mmCIF file of C-alpha atoms in Angstrom:
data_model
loop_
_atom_site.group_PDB
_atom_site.id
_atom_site.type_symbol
_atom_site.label_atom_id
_atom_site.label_comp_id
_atom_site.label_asym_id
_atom_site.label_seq_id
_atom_site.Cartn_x
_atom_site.Cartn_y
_atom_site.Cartn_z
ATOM 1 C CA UNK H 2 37.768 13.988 21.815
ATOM 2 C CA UNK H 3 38.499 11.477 24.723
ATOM 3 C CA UNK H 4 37.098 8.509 24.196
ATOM 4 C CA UNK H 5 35.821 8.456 28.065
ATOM 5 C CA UNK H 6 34.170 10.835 27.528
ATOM 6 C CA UNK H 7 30.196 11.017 26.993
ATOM 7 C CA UNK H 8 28.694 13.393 24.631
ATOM 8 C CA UNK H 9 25.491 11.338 25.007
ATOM 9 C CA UNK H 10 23.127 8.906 27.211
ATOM 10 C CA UNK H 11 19.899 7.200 25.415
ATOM 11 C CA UNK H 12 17.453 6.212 28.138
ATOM 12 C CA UNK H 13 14.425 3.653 27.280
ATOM 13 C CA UNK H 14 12.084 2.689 29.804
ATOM 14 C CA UNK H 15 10.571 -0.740 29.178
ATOM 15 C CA UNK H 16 7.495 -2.676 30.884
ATOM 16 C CA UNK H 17 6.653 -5.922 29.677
ATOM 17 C CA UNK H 18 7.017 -4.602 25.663
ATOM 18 C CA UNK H 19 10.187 -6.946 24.315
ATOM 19 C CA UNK H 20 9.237 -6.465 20.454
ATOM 20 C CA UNK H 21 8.891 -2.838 21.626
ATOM 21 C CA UNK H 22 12.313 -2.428 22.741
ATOM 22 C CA UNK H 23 13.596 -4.416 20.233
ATOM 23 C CA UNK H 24 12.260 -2.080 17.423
ATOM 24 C CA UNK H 25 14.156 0.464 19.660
ATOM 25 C CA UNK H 26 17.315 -1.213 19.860
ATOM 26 C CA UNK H 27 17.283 -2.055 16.189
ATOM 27 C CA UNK H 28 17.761 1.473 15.334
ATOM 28 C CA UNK H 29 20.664 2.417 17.419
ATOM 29 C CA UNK H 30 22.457 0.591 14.845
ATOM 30 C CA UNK H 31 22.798 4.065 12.890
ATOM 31 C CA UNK H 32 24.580 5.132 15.932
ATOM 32 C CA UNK H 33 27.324 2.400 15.327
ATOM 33 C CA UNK H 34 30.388 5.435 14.105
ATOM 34 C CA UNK H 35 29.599 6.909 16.840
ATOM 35 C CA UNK H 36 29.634 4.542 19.635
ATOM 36 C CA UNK H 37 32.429 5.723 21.887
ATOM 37 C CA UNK H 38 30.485 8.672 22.869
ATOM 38 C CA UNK H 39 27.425 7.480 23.764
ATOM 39 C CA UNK H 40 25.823 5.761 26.547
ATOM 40 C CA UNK H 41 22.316 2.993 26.192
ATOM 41 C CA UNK H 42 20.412 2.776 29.703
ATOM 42 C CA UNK H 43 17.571 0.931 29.843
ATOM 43 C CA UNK H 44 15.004 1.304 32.937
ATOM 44 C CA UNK H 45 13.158 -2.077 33.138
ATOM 45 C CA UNK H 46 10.042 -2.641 35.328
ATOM 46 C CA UNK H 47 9.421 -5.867 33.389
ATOM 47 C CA UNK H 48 8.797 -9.172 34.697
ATOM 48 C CA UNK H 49 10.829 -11.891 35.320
ATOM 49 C CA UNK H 50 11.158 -13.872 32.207
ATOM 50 C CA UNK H 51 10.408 -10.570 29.987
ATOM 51 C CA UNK H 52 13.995 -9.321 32.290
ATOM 52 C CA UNK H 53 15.794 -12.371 31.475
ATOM 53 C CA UNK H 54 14.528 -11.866 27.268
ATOM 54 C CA UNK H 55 15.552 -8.211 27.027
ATOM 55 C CA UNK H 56 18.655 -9.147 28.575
ATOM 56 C CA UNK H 57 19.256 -11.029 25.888
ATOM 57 C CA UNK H 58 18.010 -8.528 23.204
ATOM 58 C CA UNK H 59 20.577 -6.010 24.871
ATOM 59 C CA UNK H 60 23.552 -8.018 23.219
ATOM 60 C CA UNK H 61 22.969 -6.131 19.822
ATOM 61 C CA UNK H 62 23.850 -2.827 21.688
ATOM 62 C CA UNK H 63 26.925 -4.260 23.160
ATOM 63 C CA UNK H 64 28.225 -6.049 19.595
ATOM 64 C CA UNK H 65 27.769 -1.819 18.618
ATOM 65 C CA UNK H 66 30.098 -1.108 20.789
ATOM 66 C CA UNK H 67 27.926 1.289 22.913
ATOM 67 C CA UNK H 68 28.555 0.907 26.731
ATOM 68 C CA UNK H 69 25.290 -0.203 28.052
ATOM 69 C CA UNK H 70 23.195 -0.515 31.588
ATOM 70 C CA UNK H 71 20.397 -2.492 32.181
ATOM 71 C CA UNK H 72 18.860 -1.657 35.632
ATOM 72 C CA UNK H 73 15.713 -2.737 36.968
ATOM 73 C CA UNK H 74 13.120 -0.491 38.954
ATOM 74 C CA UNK H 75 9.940 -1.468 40.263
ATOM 75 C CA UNK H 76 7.515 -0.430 38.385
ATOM 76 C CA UNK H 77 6.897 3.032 39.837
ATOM 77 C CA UNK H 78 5.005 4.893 37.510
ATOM 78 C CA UNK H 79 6.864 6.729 34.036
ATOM 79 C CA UNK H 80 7.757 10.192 35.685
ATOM 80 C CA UNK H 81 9.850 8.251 38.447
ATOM 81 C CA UNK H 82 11.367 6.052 36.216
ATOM 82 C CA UNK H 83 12.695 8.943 34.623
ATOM 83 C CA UNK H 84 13.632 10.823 37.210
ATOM 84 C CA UNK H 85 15.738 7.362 37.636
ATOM 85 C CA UNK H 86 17.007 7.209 34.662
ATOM 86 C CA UNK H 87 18.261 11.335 35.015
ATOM 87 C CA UNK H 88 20.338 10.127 38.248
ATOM 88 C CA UNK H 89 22.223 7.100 36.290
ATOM 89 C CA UNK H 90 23.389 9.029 33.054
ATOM 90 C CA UNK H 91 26.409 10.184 32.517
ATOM 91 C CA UNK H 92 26.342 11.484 29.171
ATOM 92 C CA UNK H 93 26.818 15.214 28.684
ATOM 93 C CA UNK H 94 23.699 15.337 27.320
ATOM 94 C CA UNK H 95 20.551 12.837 27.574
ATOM 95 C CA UNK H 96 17.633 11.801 25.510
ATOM 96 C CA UNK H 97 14.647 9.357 25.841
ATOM 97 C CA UNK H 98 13.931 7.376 23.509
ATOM 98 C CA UNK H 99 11.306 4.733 25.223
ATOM 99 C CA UNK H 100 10.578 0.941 23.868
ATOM 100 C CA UNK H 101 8.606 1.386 21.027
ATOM 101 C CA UNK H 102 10.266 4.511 20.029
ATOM 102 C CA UNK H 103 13.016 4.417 17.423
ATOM 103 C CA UNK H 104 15.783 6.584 16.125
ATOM 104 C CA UNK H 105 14.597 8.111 12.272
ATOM 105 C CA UNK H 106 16.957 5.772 9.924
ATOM 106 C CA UNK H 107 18.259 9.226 8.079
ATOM 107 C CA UNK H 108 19.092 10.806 11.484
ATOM 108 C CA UNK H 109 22.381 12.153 11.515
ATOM 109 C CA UNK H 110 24.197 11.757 14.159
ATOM 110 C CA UNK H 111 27.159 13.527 13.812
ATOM 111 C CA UNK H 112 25.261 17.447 13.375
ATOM 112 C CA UNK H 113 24.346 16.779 16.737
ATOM 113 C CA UNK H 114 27.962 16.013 18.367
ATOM 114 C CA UNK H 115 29.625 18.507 16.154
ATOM 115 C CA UNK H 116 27.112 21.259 17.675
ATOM 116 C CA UNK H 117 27.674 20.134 21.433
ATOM 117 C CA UNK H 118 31.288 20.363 20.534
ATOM 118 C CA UNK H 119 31.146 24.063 19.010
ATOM 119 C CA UNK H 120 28.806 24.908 22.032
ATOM 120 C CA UNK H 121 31.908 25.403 24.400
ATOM 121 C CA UNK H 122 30.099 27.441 26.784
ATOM 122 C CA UNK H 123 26.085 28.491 27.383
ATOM 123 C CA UNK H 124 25.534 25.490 26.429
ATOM 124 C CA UNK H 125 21.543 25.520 25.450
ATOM 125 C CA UNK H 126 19.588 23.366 27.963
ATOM 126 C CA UNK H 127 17.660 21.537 24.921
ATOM 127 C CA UNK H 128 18.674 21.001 21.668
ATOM 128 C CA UNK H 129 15.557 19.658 19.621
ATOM 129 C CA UNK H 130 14.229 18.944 16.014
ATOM 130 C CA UNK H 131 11.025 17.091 14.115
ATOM 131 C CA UNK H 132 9.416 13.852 14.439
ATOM 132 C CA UNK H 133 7.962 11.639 12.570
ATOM 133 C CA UNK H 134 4.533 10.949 14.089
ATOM 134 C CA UNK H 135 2.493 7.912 12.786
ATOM 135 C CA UNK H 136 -0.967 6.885 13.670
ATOM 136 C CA UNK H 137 -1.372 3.512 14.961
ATOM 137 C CA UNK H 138 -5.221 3.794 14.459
ATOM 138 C CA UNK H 139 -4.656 4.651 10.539
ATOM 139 C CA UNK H 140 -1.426 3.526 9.515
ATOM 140 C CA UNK H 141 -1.452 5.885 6.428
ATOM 141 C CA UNK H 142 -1.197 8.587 8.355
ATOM 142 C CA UNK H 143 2.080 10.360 8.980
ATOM 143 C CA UNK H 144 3.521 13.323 9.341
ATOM 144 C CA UNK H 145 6.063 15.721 10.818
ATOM 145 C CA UNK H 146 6.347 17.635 14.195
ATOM 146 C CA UNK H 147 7.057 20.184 13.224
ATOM 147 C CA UNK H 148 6.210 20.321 9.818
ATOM 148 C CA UNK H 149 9.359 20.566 7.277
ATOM 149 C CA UNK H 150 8.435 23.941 6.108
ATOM 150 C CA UNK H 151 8.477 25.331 9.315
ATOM 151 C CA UNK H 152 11.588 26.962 11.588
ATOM 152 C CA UNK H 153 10.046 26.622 15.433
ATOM 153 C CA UNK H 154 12.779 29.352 16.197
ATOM 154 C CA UNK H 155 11.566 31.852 14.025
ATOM 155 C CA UNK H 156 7.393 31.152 14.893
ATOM 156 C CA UNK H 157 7.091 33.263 18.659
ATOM 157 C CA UNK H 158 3.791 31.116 19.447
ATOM 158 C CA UNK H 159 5.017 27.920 17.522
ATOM 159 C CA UNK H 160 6.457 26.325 20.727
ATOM 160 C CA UNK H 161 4.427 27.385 23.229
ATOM 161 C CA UNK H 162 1.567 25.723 21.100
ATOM 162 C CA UNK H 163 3.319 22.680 20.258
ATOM 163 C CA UNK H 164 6.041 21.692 22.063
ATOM 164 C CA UNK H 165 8.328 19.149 20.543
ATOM 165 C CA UNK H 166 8.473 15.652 21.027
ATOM 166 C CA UNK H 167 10.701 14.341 23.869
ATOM 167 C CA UNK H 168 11.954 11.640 21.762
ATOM 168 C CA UNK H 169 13.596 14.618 19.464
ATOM 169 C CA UNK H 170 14.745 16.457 22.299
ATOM 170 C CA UNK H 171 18.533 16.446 23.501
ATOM 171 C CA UNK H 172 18.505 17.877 27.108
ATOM 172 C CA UNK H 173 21.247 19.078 29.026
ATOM 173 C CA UNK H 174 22.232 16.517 31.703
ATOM 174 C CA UNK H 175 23.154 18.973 34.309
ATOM 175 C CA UNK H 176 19.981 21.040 33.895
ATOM 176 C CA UNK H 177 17.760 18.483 33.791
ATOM 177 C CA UNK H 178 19.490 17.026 37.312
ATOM 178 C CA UNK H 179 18.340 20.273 38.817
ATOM 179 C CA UNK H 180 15.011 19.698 36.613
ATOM 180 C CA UNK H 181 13.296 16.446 37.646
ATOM 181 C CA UNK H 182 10.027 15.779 36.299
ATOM 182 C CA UNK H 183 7.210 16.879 38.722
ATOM 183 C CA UNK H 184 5.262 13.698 40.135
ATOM 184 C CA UNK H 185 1.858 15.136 40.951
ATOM 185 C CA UNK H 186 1.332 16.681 37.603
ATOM 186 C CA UNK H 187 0.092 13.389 35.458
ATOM 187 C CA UNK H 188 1.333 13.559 31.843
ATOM 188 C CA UNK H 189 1.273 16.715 31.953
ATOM 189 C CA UNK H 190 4.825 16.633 33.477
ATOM 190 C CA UNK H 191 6.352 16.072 30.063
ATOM 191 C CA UNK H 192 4.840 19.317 29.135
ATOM 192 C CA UNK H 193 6.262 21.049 31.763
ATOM 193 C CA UNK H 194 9.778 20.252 31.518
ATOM 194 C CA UNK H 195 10.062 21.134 28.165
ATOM 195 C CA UNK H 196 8.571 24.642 28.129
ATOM 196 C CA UNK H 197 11.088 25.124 31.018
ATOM 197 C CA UNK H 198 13.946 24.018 28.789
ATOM 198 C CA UNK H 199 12.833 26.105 25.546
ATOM 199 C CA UNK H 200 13.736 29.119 27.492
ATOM 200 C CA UNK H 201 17.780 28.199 26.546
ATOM 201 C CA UNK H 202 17.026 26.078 23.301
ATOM 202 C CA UNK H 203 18.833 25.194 19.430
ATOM 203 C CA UNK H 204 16.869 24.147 16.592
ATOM 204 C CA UNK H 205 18.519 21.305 14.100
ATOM 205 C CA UNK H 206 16.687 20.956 11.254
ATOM 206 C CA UNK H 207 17.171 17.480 11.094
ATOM 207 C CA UNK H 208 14.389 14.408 11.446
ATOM 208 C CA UNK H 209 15.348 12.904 14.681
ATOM 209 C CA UNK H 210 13.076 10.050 15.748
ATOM 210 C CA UNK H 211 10.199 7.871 14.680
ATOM 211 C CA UNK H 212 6.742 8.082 17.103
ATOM 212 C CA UNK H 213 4.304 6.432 16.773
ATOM 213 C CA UNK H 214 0.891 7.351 18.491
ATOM 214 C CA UNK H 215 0.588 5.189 21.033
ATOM 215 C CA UNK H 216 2.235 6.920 24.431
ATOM 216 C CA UNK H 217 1.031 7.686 27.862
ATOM 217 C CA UNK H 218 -0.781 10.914 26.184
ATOM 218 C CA UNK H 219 -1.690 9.428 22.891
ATOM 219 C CA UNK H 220 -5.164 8.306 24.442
ATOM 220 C CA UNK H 221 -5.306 5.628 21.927
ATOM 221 C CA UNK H 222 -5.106 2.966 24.453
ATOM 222 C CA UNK H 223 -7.025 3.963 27.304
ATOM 223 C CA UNK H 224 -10.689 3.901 28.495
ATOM 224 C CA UNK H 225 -13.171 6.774 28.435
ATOM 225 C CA UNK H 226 -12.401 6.819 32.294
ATOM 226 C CA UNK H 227 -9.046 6.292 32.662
ATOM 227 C CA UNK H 228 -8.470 9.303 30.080
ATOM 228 C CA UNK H 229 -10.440 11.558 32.484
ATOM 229 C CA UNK H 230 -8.831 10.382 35.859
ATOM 230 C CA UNK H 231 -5.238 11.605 33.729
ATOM 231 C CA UNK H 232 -6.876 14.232 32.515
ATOM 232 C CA UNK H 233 -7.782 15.431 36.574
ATOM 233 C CA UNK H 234 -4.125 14.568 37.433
ATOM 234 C CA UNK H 235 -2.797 17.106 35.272
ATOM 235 C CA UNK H 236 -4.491 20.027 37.956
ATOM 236 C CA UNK H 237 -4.281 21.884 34.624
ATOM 237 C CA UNK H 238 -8.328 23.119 33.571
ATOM 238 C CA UNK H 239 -7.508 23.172 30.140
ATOM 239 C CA UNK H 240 -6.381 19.629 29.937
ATOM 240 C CA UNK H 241 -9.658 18.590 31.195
ATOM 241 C CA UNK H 242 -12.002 20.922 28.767
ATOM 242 C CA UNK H 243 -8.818 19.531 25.833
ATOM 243 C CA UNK H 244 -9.570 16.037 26.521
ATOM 244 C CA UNK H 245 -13.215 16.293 27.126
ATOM 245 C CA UNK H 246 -13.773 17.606 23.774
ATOM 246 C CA UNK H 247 -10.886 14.199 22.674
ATOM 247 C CA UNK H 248 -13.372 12.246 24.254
ATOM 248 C CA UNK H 249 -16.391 13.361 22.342
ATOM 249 C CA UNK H 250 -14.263 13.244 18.752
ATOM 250 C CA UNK H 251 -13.404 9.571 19.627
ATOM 251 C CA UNK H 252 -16.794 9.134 20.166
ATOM 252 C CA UNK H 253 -18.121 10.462 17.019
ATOM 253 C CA UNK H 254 -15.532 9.936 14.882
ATOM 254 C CA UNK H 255 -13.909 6.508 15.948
ATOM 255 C CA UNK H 256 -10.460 5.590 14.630
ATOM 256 C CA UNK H 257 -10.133 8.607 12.132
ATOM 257 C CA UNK H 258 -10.254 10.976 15.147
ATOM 258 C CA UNK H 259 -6.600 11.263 14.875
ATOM 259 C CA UNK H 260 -6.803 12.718 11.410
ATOM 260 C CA UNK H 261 -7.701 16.049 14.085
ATOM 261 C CA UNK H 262 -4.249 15.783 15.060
ATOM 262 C CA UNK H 263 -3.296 15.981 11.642
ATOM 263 C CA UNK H 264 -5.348 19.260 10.705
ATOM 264 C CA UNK H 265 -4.739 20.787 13.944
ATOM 265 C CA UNK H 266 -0.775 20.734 13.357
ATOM 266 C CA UNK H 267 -1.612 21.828 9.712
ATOM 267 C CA UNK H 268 -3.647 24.594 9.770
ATOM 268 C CA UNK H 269 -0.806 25.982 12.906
ATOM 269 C CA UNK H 270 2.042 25.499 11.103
ATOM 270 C CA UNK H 271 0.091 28.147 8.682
ATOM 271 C CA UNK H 272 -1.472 30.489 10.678
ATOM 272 C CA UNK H 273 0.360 30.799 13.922
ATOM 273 C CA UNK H 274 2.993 34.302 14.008
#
C-alpha cells in the first residue's frame, strides 16, 4: 500500500476535558504498526490554557508516528463540530472516537485494514462491531453492545432496535461527506446517521472501543430539565415518552437505574428475530 495513502482518520472532539483526551490518546498506542495509514484530528473548543495543555498531550500521537491535526472551533455545539471534523479528514474511512472514549486494548487493528483492502469496490458505507459499555454510576457494571453471543447481521430487528455505538463504527468518508449530521434534530442526530448507513453495512466481530456512560445521551450528567429540553429537540415523540419514563426510573431508582440498560440489552439480545 502507499504509504500516502489513508486507510483511516480518528476524530476526537474535546471541550475543556484534558484527562479525558488523554485517556483517549493513551490508547492509540495499539495503533502504533499501523501508523502510516492513519490520520488523529482533534476538534478543540477548549479554552485557552486547556489549548495550550492538550497541545502538549498531542506529542504522544506524534512520537507514534501518526500524522496529526489539532484545529480549534468555537465551541459550536457537538453535531457541528462533527460536521467539522467530516470536512478535514482525509482518511478513506473515518471514525469518532471523542475525549473520554478509548480504543478496546485487544482491538485489532489490522482485520479492519485488511477488509477495506479486500473491499475493492461497493465499498459498505459502515463497517461496525461491539462495545464495551461501562457505567459510570456503578462501576461494576459492564457489558457488551452487542452482546458476544449475538451476530447483528443475522437479527432483522437487532439494529433497528439498537444501533451500534459510533465509537465502533467505521464510516465511509465519502458517504458521510454527502451525509452530514442534521443540526435541528438534538442527539437524536447520531441516531439518524447511522440507521442511514446500516442500509450498506459489514459486521467484524471484533471488540472495538471502550464507552463509558457518560455522553451527550447518557443522561447521567444532566438535570431533570435539561434532559427534557433534549428530549423536545429530538422532534421525535418517542424520545420524549423514552425519556420521560428515564426520568421517572432515575427518580425511583437513583444510581442503579442504569442496571435498566443492562436488562433491556439482555432480554433483546434473546428475544428479538
Amino acid at each position: 500500500m502507499n504509504k500516502t495513502f489513508i486507510s483511516l482518520s480518528i476524530i476526537t472532539l474535546t471541550y475543556n476535558n484534558p484527562n479525558d483526551l488523554e485517556k483517549t490518546l493513551d490508547s492509540l498506542k495499539i495503533l502504533k504498526n499501523s501508523a502510516e495509514k492513519i490520520e488523529f484530528i482533534i476538534i478543540d473548543s477548549s479554552e485557552k490554557n486547556t489549548f495550550q495543555r492538550n497541545k502538549e498531550s498531542i506529542k504522544l500521537i506524534r512520537n507514534l508516528g501518526i500524522k496529526c491535526k489539532h484545529l480549534f472551533i468555537d465551541a459550536c455545539g457537538i453535531y457541528n463540530s462533527m460536521n467539522f471534523g467530516i470536512s478535514k479528514c482525509k482518511g478513506e474511512y473515518l471514525i469518532f472516537m471523542n475525549a473520554g472514549d478509548s480504543f478496546y486494548k485487544g482491538f485489532k487493528i489490522n482485520n479492519f485494514f485488511s477488509l477495506v483492502k479486500k473491499e475493492n469496490s461497493n465499498k459498505p458505507f459502515l463497517i461496525h462491531g461491539r462495545a464495551r459499555i461501562k457505567s459510570s454510576l456503578n462501576p461494576k457494571l459492564i457489558y457488551l453492545n452487542p452482546p458476544l453471543h449475538l451476530n447483528p447481521t443475522k437479527r432483522y430487528f437487532w439494529s433497528k432496535v439498537s444501533t451500534p455505538m459510533h465509537q465502533a463504527c467505521f464510516f465511509l468518508t465519502k458517504w458521510h461527506e454527502k451525509n452530514f449530521y442534521p443540526l435541528n434534530r438534538g442527539y437524536r442526530a447520531d441516531q439518524i446517521i447511522k440507521k442511514r448507513a446500516l442500509k450498506s453495512s459489514f459486521f467484524i466481530n471484533e471488540i472495538i472501543c471502550n464507552y463509558e456512560l457518560s455522553g451527550i445521551s447518557s443522561l447521567n450528567n444532566l438535570t431533570t430539565q435539561k434532559i427534557f429540553i433534549n428530549s423536545i429537540k429530538t422532534k421525535s415523540l418517542y424520545r420524549i415518552i423514552i425519556n420521560l419514563i428515564k426520568i421517572i426510573l432515575i427518580k425511583l431508582l437513583g444510581k442503579k437505574w442504569e442496571y435498566i440498560r443492562f436488562y433491556k440489552n439482555y432480554l433483546l439480545s434473546k428475544f428479538i428475530p
